Short mmCIF file of C-alpha atoms and ligand atoms in Angstrom, two decimals:
data_model
loop_
_atom_site.label_atom_id
_atom_site.label_comp_id
_atom_site.label_asym_id
_atom_site.label_seq_id
_atom_site.Cartn_x
_atom_site.Cartn_y
_atom_site.Cartn_z
CA MET A 1 -14.76 27.26 3.70
CA SER A 2 -11.82 25.36 5.17
CA PHE A 3 -11.59 21.79 6.39
CA PRO A 4 -8.89 21.13 8.97
CA LEU A 5 -7.83 17.55 9.58
CA THR A 6 -5.12 15.65 11.36
CA LEU A 7 -3.66 12.45 10.02
CA THR A 8 -0.83 10.29 11.26
CA VAL A 9 1.17 9.47 8.16
CA ASN A 10 3.94 6.90 8.52
CA GLY A 11 4.04 7.62 12.24
CA VAL A 12 4.19 11.40 11.90
CA LYS A 13 1.28 13.64 12.84
CA ARG A 14 0.29 15.93 9.98
CA ASN A 15 -2.15 18.83 10.28
CA VAL A 16 -3.68 19.86 7.01
CA VAL A 17 -6.26 22.44 6.06
CA LEU A 18 -8.16 21.72 2.87
CA ASP A 19 -10.18 24.28 1.00
CA ASP A 20 -12.10 21.68 -0.94
CA PRO A 21 -13.90 18.70 0.62
CA ARG A 22 -13.47 16.68 -2.58
CA VAL A 23 -9.70 16.22 -2.17
CA THR A 24 -8.85 12.52 -2.12
CA LEU A 25 -6.28 10.92 0.14
CA LEU A 26 -4.26 10.20 -2.99
CA ASP A 27 -4.07 13.86 -4.02
CA LEU A 28 -3.44 14.93 -0.45
CA LEU A 29 -0.49 12.54 -0.13
CA ARG A 30 1.02 13.33 -3.50
CA GLU A 31 0.31 17.03 -3.87
CA ARG A 32 0.21 18.37 -0.33
CA LEU A 33 2.54 16.05 1.58
CA ASP A 34 4.97 15.30 -1.27
CA LEU A 35 4.61 11.56 -0.77
CA THR A 36 4.67 10.55 -4.41
CA GLY A 37 5.46 6.88 -3.85
CA THR A 38 1.72 6.20 -3.94
CA LYS A 39 0.90 6.16 -7.65
CA LYS A 40 -2.05 7.50 -9.59
CA GLY A 41 -2.97 5.00 -12.27
CA CYS A 42 -6.65 5.17 -13.17
CA ASP A 43 -7.88 7.58 -10.44
CA ARG A 44 -11.15 5.62 -10.38
CA GLY A 45 -10.64 2.55 -8.23
CA GLN A 46 -9.76 0.11 -10.97
CA CYS A 47 -6.00 -0.47 -10.88
CA GLY A 48 -4.82 -0.56 -7.25
CA ALA A 49 -1.73 1.59 -7.95
CA CYS A 50 -2.83 3.95 -5.18
CA THR A 51 -3.25 1.30 -2.47
CA ILE A 52 -2.31 2.47 1.03
CA LEU A 53 -3.14 1.24 4.52
CA VAL A 54 -5.69 3.25 6.47
CA ASP A 55 -5.95 2.10 10.07
CA GLY A 56 -4.28 -1.11 8.92
CA ARG A 57 -6.71 -1.86 6.10
CA ARG A 58 -6.06 -1.74 2.38
CA VAL A 59 -7.71 1.23 0.71
CA ASN A 60 -7.66 2.71 -2.78
CA ALA A 61 -6.53 6.23 -1.93
CA CYS A 62 -8.07 7.63 -5.13
CA LEU A 63 -11.53 6.71 -3.88
CA ALA A 64 -11.11 7.93 -0.30
CA LEU A 65 -12.04 11.49 0.58
CA ALA A 66 -9.44 12.96 2.90
CA VAL A 67 -12.05 14.78 5.02
CA SER A 68 -13.68 11.45 5.86
CA HIS A 69 -10.46 10.19 7.44
CA ASP A 70 -9.74 12.80 10.07
CA GLY A 71 -7.69 11.13 12.82
CA ALA A 72 -6.73 8.11 10.69
CA GLU A 73 -3.39 6.28 10.72
CA ILE A 74 -2.04 6.16 7.20
CA LYS A 75 0.81 4.02 5.97
CA THR A 76 2.31 4.53 2.55
CA ILE A 77 5.20 2.88 0.76
CA GLU A 78 7.54 5.55 2.15
CA GLY A 79 6.89 4.22 5.66
CA VAL A 80 7.51 0.53 4.97
CA ALA A 81 11.31 0.18 5.17
CA GLU A 82 13.11 0.79 8.44
CA GLY A 83 15.79 3.27 7.46
CA GLU A 84 18.02 1.44 5.00
CA ARG A 85 16.58 -1.94 5.90
CA LEU A 86 13.91 -3.16 3.51
CA HIS A 87 10.77 -4.76 4.84
CA PRO A 88 10.68 -8.53 4.07
CA VAL A 89 7.87 -7.93 1.56
CA GLN A 90 10.01 -5.37 -0.31
CA ALA A 91 13.02 -7.68 -0.23
CA ALA A 92 10.89 -10.56 -1.54
CA PHE A 93 9.66 -8.47 -4.49
CA ILE A 94 13.29 -7.89 -5.46
CA GLU A 95 14.31 -11.49 -4.90
CA HIS A 96 11.43 -12.90 -6.96
CA ASP A 97 11.39 -10.29 -9.75
CA GLY A 98 7.95 -9.09 -8.68
CA PHE A 99 8.13 -6.05 -10.95
CA GLN A 100 9.41 -4.70 -14.23
CA CYS A 101 8.68 -0.99 -14.69
CA GLY A 102 7.76 -0.65 -11.02
CA PHE A 103 4.77 1.63 -11.47
CA CYS A 104 2.33 -0.73 -9.77
CA THR A 105 4.84 -1.92 -7.18
CA PRO A 106 4.08 0.45 -4.28
CA GLY A 107 0.42 -0.50 -4.53
CA GLN A 108 1.25 -4.19 -4.84
CA ILE A 109 3.47 -4.04 -1.76
CA MET A 110 0.90 -2.16 0.32
CA SER A 111 -1.76 -4.61 -0.76
CA ALA A 112 0.50 -7.54 0.14
CA LEU A 113 1.17 -6.01 3.57
CA GLY A 114 -2.56 -5.63 4.17
CA LEU A 115 -3.26 -9.12 2.95
CA ILE A 116 -0.62 -10.67 5.18
CA ALA A 117 -1.85 -8.65 8.18
CA GLU A 118 -5.40 -9.82 7.49
CA GLY A 119 -4.06 -13.37 7.83
CA GLN A 120 -5.62 -14.21 4.49
CA ALA A 121 -2.56 -15.02 2.44
CA GLY A 122 -2.17 -18.67 3.41
CA SER A 123 0.10 -20.82 1.28
CA ASP A 124 -2.21 -21.19 -1.68
CA PRO A 125 -1.04 -19.16 -4.71
CA GLU A 126 -4.60 -19.10 -6.06
CA ARG A 127 -5.80 -17.43 -2.90
CA ILE A 128 -3.10 -14.79 -3.14
CA ARG A 129 -3.95 -14.15 -6.79
CA GLU A 130 -7.59 -13.69 -5.84
CA ALA A 131 -6.84 -11.46 -2.85
CA MET A 132 -4.46 -9.29 -4.92
CA SER A 133 -6.75 -9.16 -7.95
CA GLY A 134 -7.50 -5.47 -7.37
CA ASN A 135 -3.86 -4.65 -8.12
CA LEU A 136 -3.19 -4.66 -11.84
CA CYS A 137 0.26 -4.92 -13.38
CA ARG A 138 0.65 -3.71 -16.95
CA CYS A 139 3.98 -5.53 -17.16
CA SER A 140 2.30 -8.75 -16.11
CA ALA A 141 4.79 -9.55 -13.36
CA TYR A 142 2.09 -11.58 -11.63
CA ALA A 143 4.06 -14.81 -11.26
CA GLY A 144 6.88 -13.03 -9.39
CA ILE A 145 4.41 -11.04 -7.30
CA VAL A 146 2.64 -14.17 -6.07
CA GLU A 147 5.96 -15.89 -5.31
CA ALA A 148 7.13 -12.79 -3.43
CA VAL A 149 4.00 -12.64 -1.29
CA LEU A 150 4.20 -16.37 -0.51
CA ASP A 151 7.84 -16.12 0.43
CA ALA A 152 7.47 -12.93 2.49
CA GLN A 153 4.58 -14.24 4.46
CA LYS A 154 6.46 -17.47 5.19
CA LYS A 155 9.48 -15.51 6.40
CA LEU A 156 7.35 -13.17 8.51
CA ALA A 157 5.53 -16.12 10.10
CA GLU A 158 8.89 -17.81 10.87
CA GLY A 159 10.17 -14.54 12.36
CA SER A 160 7.16 -14.18 14.66
CA ARG A 161 7.42 -17.85 15.71
CA ARG A 162 11.08 -17.28 16.60
CA SER A 163 10.35 -14.15 18.61
CA ALA A 164 7.49 -15.91 20.47
CA ALA A 165 9.78 -18.85 21.41
FE1 LIG B 201 -6.61 4.33 -7.47
FE2 LIG B 201 -6.23 3.22 -9.85
S1 LIG B 201 -5.36 5.07 -9.05
S2 LIG B 201 -7.29 2.42 -8.14
FE1 LIG B 202 5.08 -2.41 -14.51
FE2 LIG B 202 3.60 -3.66 -12.68
S1 LIG B 202 5.76 -3.69 -12.89
S2 LIG B 202 3.00 -2.16 -14.09
#
């Protein structure tokens, strides 16, 4: 039996035919679409390394069945920068040393993007820690990650105030 589905991944329409309904979005991205920026850590919803945005919301791709997301808009780390220009969240992770080995970083950045878009980040580091608690970092770069999210969301808010003025 085959399962055709269409996804928009980083703005590009992708038609895929699966032969197994158990394929996760994570495996589809990494193994079928060659988008390996999304990492497989635990493969059971416990580390956040596989975080992507599905229709603008943060999702653990290892827990999401691809067939359940026919028609969805997917954003992965590969779709965050604009050409050579880093997204402010990416730039803030570099500026604030929000990583060491970098394995968790794509998931951290996608989670931060979702969090900021949800309008939940605020300016309280504790709140950011709580809202990012599903994203583990084996290198324990948490202090830099929180600073990066705070800084990026401040810069993004300033940018949107400027463009509204
Ligand atoms: Fe998905 Fe760990 S790989 S949460
Ligand atoms: Fe190494 Fe987070 S930077 S796991």
